[in-house]
Short mmCIF file of C-alpha atoms and ligand atoms in Angstrom, two decimals:
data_model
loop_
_atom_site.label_atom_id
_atom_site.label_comp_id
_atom_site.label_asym_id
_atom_site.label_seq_id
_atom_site.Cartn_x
_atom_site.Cartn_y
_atom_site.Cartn_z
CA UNK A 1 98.56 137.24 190.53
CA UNK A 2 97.09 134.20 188.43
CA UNK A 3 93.38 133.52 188.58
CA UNK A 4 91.60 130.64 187.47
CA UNK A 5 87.75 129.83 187.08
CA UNK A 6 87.03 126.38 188.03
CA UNK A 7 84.00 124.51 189.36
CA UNK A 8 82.60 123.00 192.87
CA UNK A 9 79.52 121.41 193.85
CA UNK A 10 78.15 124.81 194.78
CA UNK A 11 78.95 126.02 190.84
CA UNK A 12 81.61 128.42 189.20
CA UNK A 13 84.15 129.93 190.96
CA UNK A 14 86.81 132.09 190.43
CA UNK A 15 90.08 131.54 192.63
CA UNK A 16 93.78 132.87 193.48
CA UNK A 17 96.04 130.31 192.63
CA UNK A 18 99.19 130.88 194.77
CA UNK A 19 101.79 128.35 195.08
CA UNK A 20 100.35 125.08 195.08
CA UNK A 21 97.13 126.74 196.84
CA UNK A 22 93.55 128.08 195.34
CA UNK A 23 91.72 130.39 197.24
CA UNK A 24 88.64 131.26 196.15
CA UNK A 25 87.22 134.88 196.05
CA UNK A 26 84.15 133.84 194.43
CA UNK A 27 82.04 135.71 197.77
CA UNK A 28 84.68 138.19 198.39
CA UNK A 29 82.84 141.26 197.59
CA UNK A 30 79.27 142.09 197.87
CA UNK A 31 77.98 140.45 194.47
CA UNK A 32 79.71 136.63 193.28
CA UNK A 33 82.41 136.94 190.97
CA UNK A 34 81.81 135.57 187.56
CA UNK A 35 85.07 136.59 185.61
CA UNK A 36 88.03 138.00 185.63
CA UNK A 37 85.93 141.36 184.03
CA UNK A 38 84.16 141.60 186.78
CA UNK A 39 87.57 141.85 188.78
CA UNK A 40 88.44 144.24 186.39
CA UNK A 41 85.16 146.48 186.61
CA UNK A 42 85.66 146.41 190.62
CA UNK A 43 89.09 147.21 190.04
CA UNK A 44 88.26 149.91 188.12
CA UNK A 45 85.84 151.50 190.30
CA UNK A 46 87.93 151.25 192.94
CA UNK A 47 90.86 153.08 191.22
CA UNK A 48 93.22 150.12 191.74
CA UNK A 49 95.40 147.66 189.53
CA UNK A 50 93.65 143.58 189.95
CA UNK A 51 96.60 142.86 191.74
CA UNK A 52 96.11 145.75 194.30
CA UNK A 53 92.68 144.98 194.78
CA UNK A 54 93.00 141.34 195.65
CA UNK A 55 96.31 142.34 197.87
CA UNK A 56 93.88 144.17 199.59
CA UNK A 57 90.86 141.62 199.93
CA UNK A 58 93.34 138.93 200.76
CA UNK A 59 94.44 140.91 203.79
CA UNK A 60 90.94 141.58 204.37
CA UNK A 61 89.49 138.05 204.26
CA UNK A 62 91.94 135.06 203.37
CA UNK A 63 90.77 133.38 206.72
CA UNK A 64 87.77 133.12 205.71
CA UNK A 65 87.65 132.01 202.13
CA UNK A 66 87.49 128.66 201.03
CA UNK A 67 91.33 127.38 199.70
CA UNK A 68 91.37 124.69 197.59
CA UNK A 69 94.66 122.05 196.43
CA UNK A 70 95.30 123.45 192.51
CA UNK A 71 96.61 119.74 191.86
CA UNK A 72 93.00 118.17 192.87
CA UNK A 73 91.21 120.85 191.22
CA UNK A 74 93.85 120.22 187.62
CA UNK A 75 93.56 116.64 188.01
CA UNK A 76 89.49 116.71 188.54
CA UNK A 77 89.06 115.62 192.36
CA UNK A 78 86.48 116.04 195.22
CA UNK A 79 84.39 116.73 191.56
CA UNK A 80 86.37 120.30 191.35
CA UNK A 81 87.20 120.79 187.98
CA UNK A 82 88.88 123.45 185.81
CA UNK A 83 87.15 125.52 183.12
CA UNK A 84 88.27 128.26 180.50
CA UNK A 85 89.75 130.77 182.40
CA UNK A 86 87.76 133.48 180.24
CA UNK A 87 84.53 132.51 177.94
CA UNK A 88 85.41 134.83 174.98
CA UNK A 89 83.63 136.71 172.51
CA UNK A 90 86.12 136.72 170.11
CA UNK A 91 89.42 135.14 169.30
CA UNK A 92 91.88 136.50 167.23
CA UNK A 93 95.40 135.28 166.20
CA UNK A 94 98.64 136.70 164.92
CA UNK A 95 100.60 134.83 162.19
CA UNK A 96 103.98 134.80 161.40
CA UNK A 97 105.82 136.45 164.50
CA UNK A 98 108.64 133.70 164.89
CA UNK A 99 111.21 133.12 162.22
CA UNK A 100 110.44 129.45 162.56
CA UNK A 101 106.71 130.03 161.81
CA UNK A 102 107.70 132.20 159.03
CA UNK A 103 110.41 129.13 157.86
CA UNK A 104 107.96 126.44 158.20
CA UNK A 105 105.10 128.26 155.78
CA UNK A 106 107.75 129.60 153.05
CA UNK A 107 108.52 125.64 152.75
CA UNK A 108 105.28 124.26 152.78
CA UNK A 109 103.75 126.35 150.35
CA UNK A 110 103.82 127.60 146.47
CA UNK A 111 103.07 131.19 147.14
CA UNK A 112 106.92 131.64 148.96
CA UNK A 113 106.85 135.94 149.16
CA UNK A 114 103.67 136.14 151.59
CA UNK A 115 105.12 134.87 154.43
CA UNK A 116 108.52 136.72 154.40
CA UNK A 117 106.50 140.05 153.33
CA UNK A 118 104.17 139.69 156.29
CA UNK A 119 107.00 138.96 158.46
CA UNK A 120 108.96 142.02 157.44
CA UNK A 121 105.87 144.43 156.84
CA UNK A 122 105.28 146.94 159.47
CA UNK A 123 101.54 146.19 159.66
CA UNK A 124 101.08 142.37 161.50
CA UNK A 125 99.11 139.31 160.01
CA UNK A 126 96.11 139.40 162.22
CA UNK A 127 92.77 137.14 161.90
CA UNK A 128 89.58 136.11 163.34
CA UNK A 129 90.50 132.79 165.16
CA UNK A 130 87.28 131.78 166.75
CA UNK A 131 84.21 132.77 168.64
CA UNK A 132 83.47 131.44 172.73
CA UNK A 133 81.16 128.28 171.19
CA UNK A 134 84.70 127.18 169.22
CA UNK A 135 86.83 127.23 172.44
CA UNK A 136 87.34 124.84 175.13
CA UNK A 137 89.36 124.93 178.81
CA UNK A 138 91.54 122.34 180.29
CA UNK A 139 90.87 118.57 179.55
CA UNK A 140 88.51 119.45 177.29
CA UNK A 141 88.71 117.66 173.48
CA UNK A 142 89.97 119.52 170.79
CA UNK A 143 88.89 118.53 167.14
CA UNK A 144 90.83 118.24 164.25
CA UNK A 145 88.47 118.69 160.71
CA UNK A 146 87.11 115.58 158.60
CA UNK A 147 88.54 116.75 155.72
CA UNK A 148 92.32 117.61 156.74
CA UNK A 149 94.84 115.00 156.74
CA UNK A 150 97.48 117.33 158.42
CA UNK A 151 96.66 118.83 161.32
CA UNK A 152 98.71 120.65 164.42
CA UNK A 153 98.93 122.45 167.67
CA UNK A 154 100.35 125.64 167.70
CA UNK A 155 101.28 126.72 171.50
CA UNK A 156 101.05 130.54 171.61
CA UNK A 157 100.75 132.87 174.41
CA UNK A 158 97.86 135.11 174.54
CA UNK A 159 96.30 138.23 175.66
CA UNK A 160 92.94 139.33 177.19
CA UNK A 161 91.37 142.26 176.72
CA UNK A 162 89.09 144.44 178.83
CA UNK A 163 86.59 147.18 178.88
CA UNK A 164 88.65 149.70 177.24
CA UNK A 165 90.87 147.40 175.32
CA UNK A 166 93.69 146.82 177.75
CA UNK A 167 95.19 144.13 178.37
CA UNK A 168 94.25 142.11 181.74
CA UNK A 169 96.79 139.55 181.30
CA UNK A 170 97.89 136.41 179.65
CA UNK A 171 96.92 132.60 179.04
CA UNK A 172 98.10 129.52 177.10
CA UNK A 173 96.44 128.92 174.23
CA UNK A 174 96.25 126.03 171.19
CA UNK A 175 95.48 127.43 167.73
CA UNK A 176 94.97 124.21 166.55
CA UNK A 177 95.35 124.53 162.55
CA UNK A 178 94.73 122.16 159.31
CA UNK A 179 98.26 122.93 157.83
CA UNK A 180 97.65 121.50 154.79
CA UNK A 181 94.48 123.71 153.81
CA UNK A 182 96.49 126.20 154.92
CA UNK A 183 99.60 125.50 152.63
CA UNK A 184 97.37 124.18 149.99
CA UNK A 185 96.62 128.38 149.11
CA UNK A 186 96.62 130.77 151.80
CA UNK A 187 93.05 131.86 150.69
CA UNK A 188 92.19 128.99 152.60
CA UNK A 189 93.18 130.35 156.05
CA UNK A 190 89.89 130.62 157.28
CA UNK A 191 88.84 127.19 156.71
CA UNK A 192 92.47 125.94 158.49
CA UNK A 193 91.93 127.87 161.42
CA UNK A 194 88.20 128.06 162.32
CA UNK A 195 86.03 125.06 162.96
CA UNK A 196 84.26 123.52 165.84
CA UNK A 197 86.83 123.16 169.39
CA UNK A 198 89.90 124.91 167.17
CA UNK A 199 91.10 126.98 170.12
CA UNK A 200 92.02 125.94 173.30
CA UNK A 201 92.89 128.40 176.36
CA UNK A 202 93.75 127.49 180.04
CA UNK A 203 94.91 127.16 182.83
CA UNK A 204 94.92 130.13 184.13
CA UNK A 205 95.25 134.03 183.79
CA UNK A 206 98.59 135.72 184.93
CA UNK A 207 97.36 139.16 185.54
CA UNK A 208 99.17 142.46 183.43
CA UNK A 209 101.14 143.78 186.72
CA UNK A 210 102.48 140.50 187.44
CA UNK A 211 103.59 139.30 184.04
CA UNK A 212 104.89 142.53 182.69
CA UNK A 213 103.67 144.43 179.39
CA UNK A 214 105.95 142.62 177.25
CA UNK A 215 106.27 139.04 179.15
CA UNK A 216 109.47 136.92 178.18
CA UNK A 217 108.23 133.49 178.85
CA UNK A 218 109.21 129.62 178.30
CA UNK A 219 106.73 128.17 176.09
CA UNK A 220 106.71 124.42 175.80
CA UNK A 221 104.78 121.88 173.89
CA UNK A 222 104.48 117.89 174.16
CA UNK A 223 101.97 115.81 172.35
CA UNK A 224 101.39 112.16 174.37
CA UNK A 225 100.18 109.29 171.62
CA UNK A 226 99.99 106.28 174.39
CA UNK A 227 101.94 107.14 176.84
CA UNK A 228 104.87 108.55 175.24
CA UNK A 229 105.77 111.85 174.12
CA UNK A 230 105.50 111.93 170.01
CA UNK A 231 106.70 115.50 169.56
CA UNK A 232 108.25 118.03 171.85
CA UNK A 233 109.16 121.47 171.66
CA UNK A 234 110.34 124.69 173.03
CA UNK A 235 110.90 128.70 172.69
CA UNK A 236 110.52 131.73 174.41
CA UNK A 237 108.30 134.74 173.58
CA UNK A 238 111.89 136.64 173.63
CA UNK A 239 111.92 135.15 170.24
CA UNK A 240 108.83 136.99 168.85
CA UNK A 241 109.37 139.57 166.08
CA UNK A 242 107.01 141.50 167.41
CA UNK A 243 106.12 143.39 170.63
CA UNK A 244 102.57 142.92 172.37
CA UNK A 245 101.83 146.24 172.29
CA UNK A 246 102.53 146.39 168.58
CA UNK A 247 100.20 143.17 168.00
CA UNK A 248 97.68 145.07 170.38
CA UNK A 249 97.31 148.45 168.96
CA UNK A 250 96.68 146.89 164.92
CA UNK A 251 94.04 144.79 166.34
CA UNK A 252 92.29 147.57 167.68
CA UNK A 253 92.50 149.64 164.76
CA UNK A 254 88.74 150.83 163.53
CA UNK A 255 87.73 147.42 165.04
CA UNK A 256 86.31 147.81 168.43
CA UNK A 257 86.82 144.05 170.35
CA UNK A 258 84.66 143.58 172.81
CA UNK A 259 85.77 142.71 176.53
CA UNK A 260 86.96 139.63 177.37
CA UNK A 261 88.46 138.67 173.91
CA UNK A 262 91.55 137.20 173.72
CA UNK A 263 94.38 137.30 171.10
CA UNK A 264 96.54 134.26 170.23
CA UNK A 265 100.16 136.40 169.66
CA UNK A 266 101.61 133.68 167.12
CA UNK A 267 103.34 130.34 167.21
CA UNK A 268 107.35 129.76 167.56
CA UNK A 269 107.03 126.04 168.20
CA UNK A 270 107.03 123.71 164.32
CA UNK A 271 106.38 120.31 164.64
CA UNK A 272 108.36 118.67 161.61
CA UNK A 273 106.89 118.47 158.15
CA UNK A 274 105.51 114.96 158.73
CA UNK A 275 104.01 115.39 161.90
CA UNK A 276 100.02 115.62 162.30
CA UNK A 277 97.87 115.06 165.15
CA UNK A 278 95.95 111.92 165.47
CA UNK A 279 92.80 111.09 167.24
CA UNK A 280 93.61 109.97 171.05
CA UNK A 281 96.84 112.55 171.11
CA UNK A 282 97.17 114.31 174.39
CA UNK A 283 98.01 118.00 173.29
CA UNK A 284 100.20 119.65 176.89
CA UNK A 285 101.00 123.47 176.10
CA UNK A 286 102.97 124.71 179.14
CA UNK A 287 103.86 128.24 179.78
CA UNK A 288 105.92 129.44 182.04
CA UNK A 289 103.47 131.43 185.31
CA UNK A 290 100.69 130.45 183.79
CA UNK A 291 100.33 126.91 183.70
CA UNK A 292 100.43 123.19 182.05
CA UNK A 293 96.97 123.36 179.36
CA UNK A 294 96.21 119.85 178.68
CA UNK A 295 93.79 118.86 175.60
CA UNK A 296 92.61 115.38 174.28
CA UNK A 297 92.72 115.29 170.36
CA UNK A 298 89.32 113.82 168.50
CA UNK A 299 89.67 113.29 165.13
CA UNK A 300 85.99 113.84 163.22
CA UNK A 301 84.83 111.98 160.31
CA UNK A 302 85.15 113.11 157.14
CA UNK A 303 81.56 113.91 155.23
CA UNK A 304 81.11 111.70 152.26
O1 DO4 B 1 99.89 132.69 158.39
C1 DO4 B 1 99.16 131.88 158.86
C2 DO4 B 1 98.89 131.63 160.28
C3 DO4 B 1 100.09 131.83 161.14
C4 DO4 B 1 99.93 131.42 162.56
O2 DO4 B 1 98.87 131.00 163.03
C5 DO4 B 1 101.08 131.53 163.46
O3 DO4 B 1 102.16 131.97 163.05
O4 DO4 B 1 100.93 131.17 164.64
MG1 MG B 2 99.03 130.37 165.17
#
């Protein structure tokens, strides 16, 4: 299934987006769904997968709910409106898990070994991406940093976590990075990947048992500069070096993440060399089942 949270005039709500349909399940059960955790904890309780419980409420009550157009909720009618899928308490990322990521960062910067070690090396590059304050949902602005004169989108699928560090399914999410503090020295990583709005996630959340424990999905990105499309791009998450349950289980390692956190599993998309975003870009990750993620780009000042 793929759920989305979104909001009406009578709040947050979570829906079932199937086909070009929303229904939302926001009063399904006896207390108002808030997330997709508390799916999960109902789930749980119940002894069932997500997917089995809402089968089974659907049955139960899809007359009754209300059902909603996804297009007028995605394009912000009848003020509907869609929000971050999951607020998270952390963000993490994985580096280096497409040859073209690993390409991209051996030519860019002096230090050439650490990106063909890490990309070999049995244990994954893994780092703290961002907390739920740093994120933002669809149509949302994402910033790039005063003090970065090359900055990009890197369109990655991610994971969600729940109460016992499972994995509830994936999203689309927008590591936005400062590639030049990155390939300036790779000390520097923190400072090119965390900063205020660095992480977009959206649209929605294609649940474990419908997407598969190691999902091979189209990934696409576009950036719009007036109208027209400035860069474009494509792969597949066939292409990643790594498996999900590999990039899972070294997370996790003597580092308990707490539920609802997501993980950004790498980037296999490059813009070229010259390329940086600009403010008034349009950033449109698209990946397959789950979803077109749509960002403005806001450039901040630098500090003088
Ligand atoms: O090694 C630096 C970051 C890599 C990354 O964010 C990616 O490969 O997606
Ligand atoms: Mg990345």
């Amino acid at each position: 299934m793929r759920i989305i949270r979104f909001s009406s005039p009578s709040g947050e709500r979570i829906g079932v987006w199937m086909n070009e349909k929303v229904i939302d399940i926001t009063e399904a059960f006896e207390s108002p769904l808030r997330s997709i955790l508390d799916l999960a904890s109902k789930a749980n309780e119940a002894g069932k997968s997500i997917d089995d419980l809402l089968t089974d409420i659907l049955e139960q009550k899809s007359g009754h709910l209300p059902v909603y157009l996804y297009k007028k909720i995605e394009r912000g009618e009848d003020n509907l409106r869609l929000l971050i899928p999951i607020v998270p308490p952390e963000v993490w990322g994985c580096g280096v898990t497409y040859r073209r990521s690993r390409e991209a960062r051996e030519r860019e910067t002096n230090v050439k070994s650490v990106y063909d070690l890490v990309y070999n090396a049995a244990r994954p590059e893994i780092f703290f991406k961002a907390t739920a304050h740093r994120c933002v949902g669809p149509g949302e602005e994402i910033y790039l940093r005063g003090d970065s004169k090359r900055n990009i989108p890197e369109a990655e699928l991610a994971f969600i976590l729940g109460f016992n560090q499972e994995i509830l399914g994936f999203t689309a999410g927008n590591d936005v990075s400062s590639r030049d503090i990155e390939s300036e020295n790779p000390l520097y990583l923190p400072q090119a990947k965390i900063f205020d709005r660095c992480c977009a996630l959206g649209p929605s959340i294609l649940t474990i048992n419908e997407a598969g424990k190691e999902p091979k999905l189209r990934v696409e990105c576009r950036v719009f500069r007036s109208g027209k499309i400035v860069f474009e791009g494509t792969t597949s998450t066939a292409e990643m070096k790594r498996s999900i349950e590999e990039l899972k289980s070294y997370l996790c390692r003597y580092n308990t993440i707490p539920p609802g956190s997501v993980c950004l599993t790498g980037t296999g998309i490059i813009p070229p060399d010259e390329f940086s975003l600009i403010d008034g870009d349009i950033v449109e990750i698209t990946i397959e089942k789950i979803g077109s993620l749509r960002n403005p780009v806001k450039q901040l000042k630098p500090i003088i």
